[in-house]
Short mmCIF file of C-alpha atoms in Angstrom, two decimals:
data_model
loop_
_atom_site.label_atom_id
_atom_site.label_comp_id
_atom_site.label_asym_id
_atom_site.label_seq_id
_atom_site.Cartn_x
_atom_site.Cartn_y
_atom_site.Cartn_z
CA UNK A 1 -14.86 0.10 22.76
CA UNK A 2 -10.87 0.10 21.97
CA UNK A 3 -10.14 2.71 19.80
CA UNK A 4 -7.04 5.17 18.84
CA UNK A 5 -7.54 9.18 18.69
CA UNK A 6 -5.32 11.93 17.78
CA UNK A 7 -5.19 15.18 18.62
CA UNK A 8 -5.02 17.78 17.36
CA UNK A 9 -7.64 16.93 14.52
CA UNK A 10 -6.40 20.50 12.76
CA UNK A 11 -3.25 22.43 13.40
CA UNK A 12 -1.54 25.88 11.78
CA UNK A 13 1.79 26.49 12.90
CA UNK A 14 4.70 28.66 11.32
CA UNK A 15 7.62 27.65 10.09
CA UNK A 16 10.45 26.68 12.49
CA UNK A 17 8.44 25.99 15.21
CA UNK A 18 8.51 22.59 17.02
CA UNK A 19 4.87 20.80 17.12
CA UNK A 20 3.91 17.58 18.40
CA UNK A 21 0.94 15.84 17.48
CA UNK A 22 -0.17 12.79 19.75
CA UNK A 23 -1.51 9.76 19.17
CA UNK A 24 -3.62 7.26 21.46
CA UNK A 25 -4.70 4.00 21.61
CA UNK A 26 -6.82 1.86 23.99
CA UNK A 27 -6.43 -1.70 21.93
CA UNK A 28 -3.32 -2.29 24.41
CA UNK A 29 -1.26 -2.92 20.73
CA UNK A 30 2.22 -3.19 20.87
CA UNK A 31 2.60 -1.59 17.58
CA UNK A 32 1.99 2.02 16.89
CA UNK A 33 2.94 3.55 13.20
CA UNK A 34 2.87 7.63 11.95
CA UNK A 35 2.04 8.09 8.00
CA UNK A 36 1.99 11.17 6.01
CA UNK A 37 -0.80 11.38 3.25
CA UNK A 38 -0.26 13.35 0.50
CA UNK A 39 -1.77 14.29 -3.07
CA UNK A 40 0.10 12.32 -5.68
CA UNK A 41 1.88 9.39 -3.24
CA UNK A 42 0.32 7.00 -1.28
CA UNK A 43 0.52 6.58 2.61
CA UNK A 44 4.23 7.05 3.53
CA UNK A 45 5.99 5.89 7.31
CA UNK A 46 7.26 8.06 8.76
CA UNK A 47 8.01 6.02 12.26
CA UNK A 48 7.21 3.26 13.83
CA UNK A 49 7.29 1.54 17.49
CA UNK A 50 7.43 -2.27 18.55
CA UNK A 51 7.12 -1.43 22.19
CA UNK A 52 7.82 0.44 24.92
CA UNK A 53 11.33 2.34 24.72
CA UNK A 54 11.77 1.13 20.57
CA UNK A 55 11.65 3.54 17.64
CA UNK A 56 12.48 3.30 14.42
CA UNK A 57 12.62 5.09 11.43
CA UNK A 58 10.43 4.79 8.45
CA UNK A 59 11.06 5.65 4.82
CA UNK A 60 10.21 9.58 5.61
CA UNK A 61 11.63 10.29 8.87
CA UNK A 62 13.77 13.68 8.03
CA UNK A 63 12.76 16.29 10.22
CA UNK A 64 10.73 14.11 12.70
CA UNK A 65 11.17 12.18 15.85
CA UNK A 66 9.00 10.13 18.08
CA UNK A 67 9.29 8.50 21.74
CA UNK A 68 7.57 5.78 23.32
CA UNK A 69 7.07 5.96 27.35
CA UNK A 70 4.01 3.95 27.85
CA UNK A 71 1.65 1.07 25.59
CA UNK A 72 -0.79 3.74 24.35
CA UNK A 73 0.89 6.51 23.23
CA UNK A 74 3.75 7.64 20.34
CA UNK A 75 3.57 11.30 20.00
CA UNK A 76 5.28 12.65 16.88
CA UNK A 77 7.46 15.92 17.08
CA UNK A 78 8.39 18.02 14.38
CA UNK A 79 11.34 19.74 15.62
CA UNK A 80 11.31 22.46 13.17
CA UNK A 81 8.38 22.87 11.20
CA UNK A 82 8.63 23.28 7.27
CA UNK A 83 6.34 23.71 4.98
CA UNK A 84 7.25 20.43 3.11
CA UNK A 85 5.49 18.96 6.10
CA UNK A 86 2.45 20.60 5.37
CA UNK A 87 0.08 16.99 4.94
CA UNK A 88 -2.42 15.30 6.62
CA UNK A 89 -1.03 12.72 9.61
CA UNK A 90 -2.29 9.42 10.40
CA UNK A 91 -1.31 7.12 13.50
CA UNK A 92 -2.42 3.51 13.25
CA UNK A 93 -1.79 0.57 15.56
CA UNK A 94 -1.66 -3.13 15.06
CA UNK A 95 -1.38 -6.44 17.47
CA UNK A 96 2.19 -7.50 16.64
CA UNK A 97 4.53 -7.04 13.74
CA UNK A 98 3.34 -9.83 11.70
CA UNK A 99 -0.15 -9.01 12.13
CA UNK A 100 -2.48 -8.01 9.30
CA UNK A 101 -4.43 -5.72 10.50
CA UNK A 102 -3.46 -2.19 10.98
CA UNK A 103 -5.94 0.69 12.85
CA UNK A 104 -5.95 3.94 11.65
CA UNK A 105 -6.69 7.10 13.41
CA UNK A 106 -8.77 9.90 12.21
CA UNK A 107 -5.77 12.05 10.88
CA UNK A 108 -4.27 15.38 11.96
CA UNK A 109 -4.31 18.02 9.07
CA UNK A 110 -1.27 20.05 9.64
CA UNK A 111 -0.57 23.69 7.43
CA UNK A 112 3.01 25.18 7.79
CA UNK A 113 3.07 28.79 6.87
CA UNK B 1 11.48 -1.04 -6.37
CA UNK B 2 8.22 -1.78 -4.23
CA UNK B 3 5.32 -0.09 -5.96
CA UNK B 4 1.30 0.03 -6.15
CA UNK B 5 -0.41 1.76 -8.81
CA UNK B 6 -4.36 1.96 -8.80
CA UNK B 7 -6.55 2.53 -11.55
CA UNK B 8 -8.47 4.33 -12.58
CA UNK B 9 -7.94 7.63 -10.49
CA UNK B 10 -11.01 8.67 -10.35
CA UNK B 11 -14.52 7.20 -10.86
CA UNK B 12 -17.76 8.72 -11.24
CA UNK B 13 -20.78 5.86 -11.64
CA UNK B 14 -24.92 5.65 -10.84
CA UNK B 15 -26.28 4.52 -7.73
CA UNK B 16 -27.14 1.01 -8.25
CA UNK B 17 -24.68 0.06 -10.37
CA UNK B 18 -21.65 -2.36 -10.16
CA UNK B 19 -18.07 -1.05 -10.71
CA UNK B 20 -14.46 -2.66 -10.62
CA UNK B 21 -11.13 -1.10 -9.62
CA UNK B 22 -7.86 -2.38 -10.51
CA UNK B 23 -4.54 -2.55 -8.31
CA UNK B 24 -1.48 -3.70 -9.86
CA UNK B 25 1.80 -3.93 -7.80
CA UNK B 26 5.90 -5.06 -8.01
CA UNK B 27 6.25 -5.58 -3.91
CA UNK B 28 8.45 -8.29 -2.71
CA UNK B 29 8.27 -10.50 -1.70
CA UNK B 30 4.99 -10.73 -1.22
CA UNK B 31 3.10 -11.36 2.41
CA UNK B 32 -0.28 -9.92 1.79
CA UNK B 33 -2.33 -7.67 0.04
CA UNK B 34 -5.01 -5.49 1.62
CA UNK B 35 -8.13 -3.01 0.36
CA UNK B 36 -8.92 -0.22 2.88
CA UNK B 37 -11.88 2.24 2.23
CA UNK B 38 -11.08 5.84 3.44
CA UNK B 39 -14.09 8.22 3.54
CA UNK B 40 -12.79 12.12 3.09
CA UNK B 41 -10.97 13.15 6.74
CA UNK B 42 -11.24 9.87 7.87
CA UNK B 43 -8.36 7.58 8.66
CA UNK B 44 -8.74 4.17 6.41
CA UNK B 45 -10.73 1.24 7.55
CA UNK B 46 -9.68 -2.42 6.60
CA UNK B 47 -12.20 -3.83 3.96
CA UNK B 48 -10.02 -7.29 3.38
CA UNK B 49 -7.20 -8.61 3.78
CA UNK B 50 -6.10 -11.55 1.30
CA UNK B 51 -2.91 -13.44 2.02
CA UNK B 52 -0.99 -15.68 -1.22
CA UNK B 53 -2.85 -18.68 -1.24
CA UNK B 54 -6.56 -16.46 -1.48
CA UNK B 55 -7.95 -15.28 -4.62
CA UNK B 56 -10.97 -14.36 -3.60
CA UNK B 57 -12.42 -12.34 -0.16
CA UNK B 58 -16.06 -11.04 -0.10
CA UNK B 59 -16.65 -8.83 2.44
CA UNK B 60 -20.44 -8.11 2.10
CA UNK B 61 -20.96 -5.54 -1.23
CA UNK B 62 -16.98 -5.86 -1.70
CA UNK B 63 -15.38 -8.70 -3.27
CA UNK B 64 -11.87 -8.63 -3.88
CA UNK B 65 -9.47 -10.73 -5.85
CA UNK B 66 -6.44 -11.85 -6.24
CA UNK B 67 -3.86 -13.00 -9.24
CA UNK B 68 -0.90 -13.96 -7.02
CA UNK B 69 1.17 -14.88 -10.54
CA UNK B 70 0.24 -11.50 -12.32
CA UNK B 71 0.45 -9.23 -9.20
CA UNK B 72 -3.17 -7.85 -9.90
CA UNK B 73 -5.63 -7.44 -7.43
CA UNK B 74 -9.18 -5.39 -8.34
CA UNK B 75 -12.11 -4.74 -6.08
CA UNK B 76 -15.53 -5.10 -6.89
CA UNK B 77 -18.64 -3.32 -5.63
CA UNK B 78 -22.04 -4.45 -6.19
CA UNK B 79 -24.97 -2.70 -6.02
CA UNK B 80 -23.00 0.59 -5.69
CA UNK B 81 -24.70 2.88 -2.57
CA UNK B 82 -24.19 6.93 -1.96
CA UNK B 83 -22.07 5.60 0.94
CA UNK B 84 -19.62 3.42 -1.30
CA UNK B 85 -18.48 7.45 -2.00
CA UNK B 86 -15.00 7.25 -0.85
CA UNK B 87 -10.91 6.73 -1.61
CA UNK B 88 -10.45 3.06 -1.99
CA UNK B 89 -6.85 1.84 -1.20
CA UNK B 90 -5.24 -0.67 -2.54
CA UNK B 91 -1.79 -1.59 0.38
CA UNK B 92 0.72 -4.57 -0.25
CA UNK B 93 2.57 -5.93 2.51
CA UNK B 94 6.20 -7.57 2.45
CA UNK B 95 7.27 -9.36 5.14
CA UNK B 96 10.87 -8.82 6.71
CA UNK B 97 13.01 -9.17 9.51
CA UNK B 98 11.06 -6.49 11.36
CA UNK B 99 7.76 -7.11 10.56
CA UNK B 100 4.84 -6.48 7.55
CA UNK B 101 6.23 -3.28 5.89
CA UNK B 102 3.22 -1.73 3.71
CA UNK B 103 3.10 -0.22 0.49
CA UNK B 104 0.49 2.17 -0.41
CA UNK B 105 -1.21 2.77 -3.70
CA UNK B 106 -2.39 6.45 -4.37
CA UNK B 107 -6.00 5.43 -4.27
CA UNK B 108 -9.17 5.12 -6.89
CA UNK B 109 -11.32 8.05 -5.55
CA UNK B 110 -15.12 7.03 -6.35
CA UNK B 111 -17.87 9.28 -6.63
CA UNK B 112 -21.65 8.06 -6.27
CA UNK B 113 -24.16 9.73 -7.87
CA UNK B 114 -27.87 9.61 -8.05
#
């Protein structure tokens, strides 16, 4: 069965240190999307891909960066870790840009200390 | 400014009974509005998706609806199960030049007791 995983599912870094957190899909989508969820706001984009070689930023992109080399994966760097990025990470995918449905992933907590 | 706002925050109810929760929102303009369940550290799963012209989506236990002209949405859950215990998500989409662009509410977090 298609699915998307990230990894890791729990990470503690310290502060000022880069990190990258991957995500993967096997639905062949197109589309590929990193969220932040924290207490007190809903869901927030961070980034976003259309396709192979495109990026773009979300509404919460500050401090993070993503590439696209292949369909199935957008890994998500945080070049230097603070602890405002302390949250829980979500990668989802979807078919096209107009399409409804969006996949989540299972989330990567990540602590800053 | 694009917004969601969920109530109630919290909801604590019986196993067996029925409960509603409420979604109001300002997005615009409006493309489609969605309800996701999301269990605790799980990503969200899709529960339905209702576009302008629906104001009504039943997706077995859930039904959701939709009041296009007062930008209301609730979700109702019948029959309430342990399982139903989760963060339910109200997410309205815009569409633009690049594609849906989601809001998020902060969630209803229900609680199912026996």
């Amino acid at each position: 069965d298609a699915e998307i995983t990230q990894s890791p599912r729990h990470k503690i870094t310290e502060t000022g240190r880069q990190v990258t957190l991957a995500c993967h899909q096997t639905w062949n989508h197109n589309n590929m999307f990193w969220y932040r969820q924290d207490l007190g706001h809903g869901l927030r984009l961070i980034h976003y891909s259309y396709g192979v070689q495109d990026t773009n930023k979300g509404e919460v992109s500050d401090g993070y960066s993503v590439s696209r080399s292949n369909t199935e994966d957008l890994p998500l760097t945080l070049e230097s870790a603070a602890s405002s990025q302390t949250s829980v990470y979500f990668c989802a995918s979807s078919e096209s840009p107009g399409a409804y449905e969006q996949y989540f992933g299972p989330g990567t907590r990540l602590t800053v200390t | 400014k694009n917004q969601v706002e969920q109530s109630p925050q919290s909801l604590i109810i019986l196993e067996g009974k029925n409960c509603t929760l409420q979604c109001n929102y300002t997005v615009s303009p409006f493309s489609n509005l969605r309800w996701y369940k999301q269990d605790t550290g799980r990503g969200p799963v899709s529960l339905t998706i209702m576009t302008f012209s629906e104001n009504t989506k039943s997706n077995g236990r859930y039904t959701a609806t939709l009041d296009a002209d007062t930008k209301q949405s609730s979700l109702h859950i019948t029959a309430s199960q342990l399982s139903d215990s989760a963060s339910y998500i109200c997410v309205v989409s815009r569409l633009t030049g690049g594609g849906n662009k989601l809001t998020f509410g902060t969630g209803t977090q229900l609680k199912v007791e026996l």
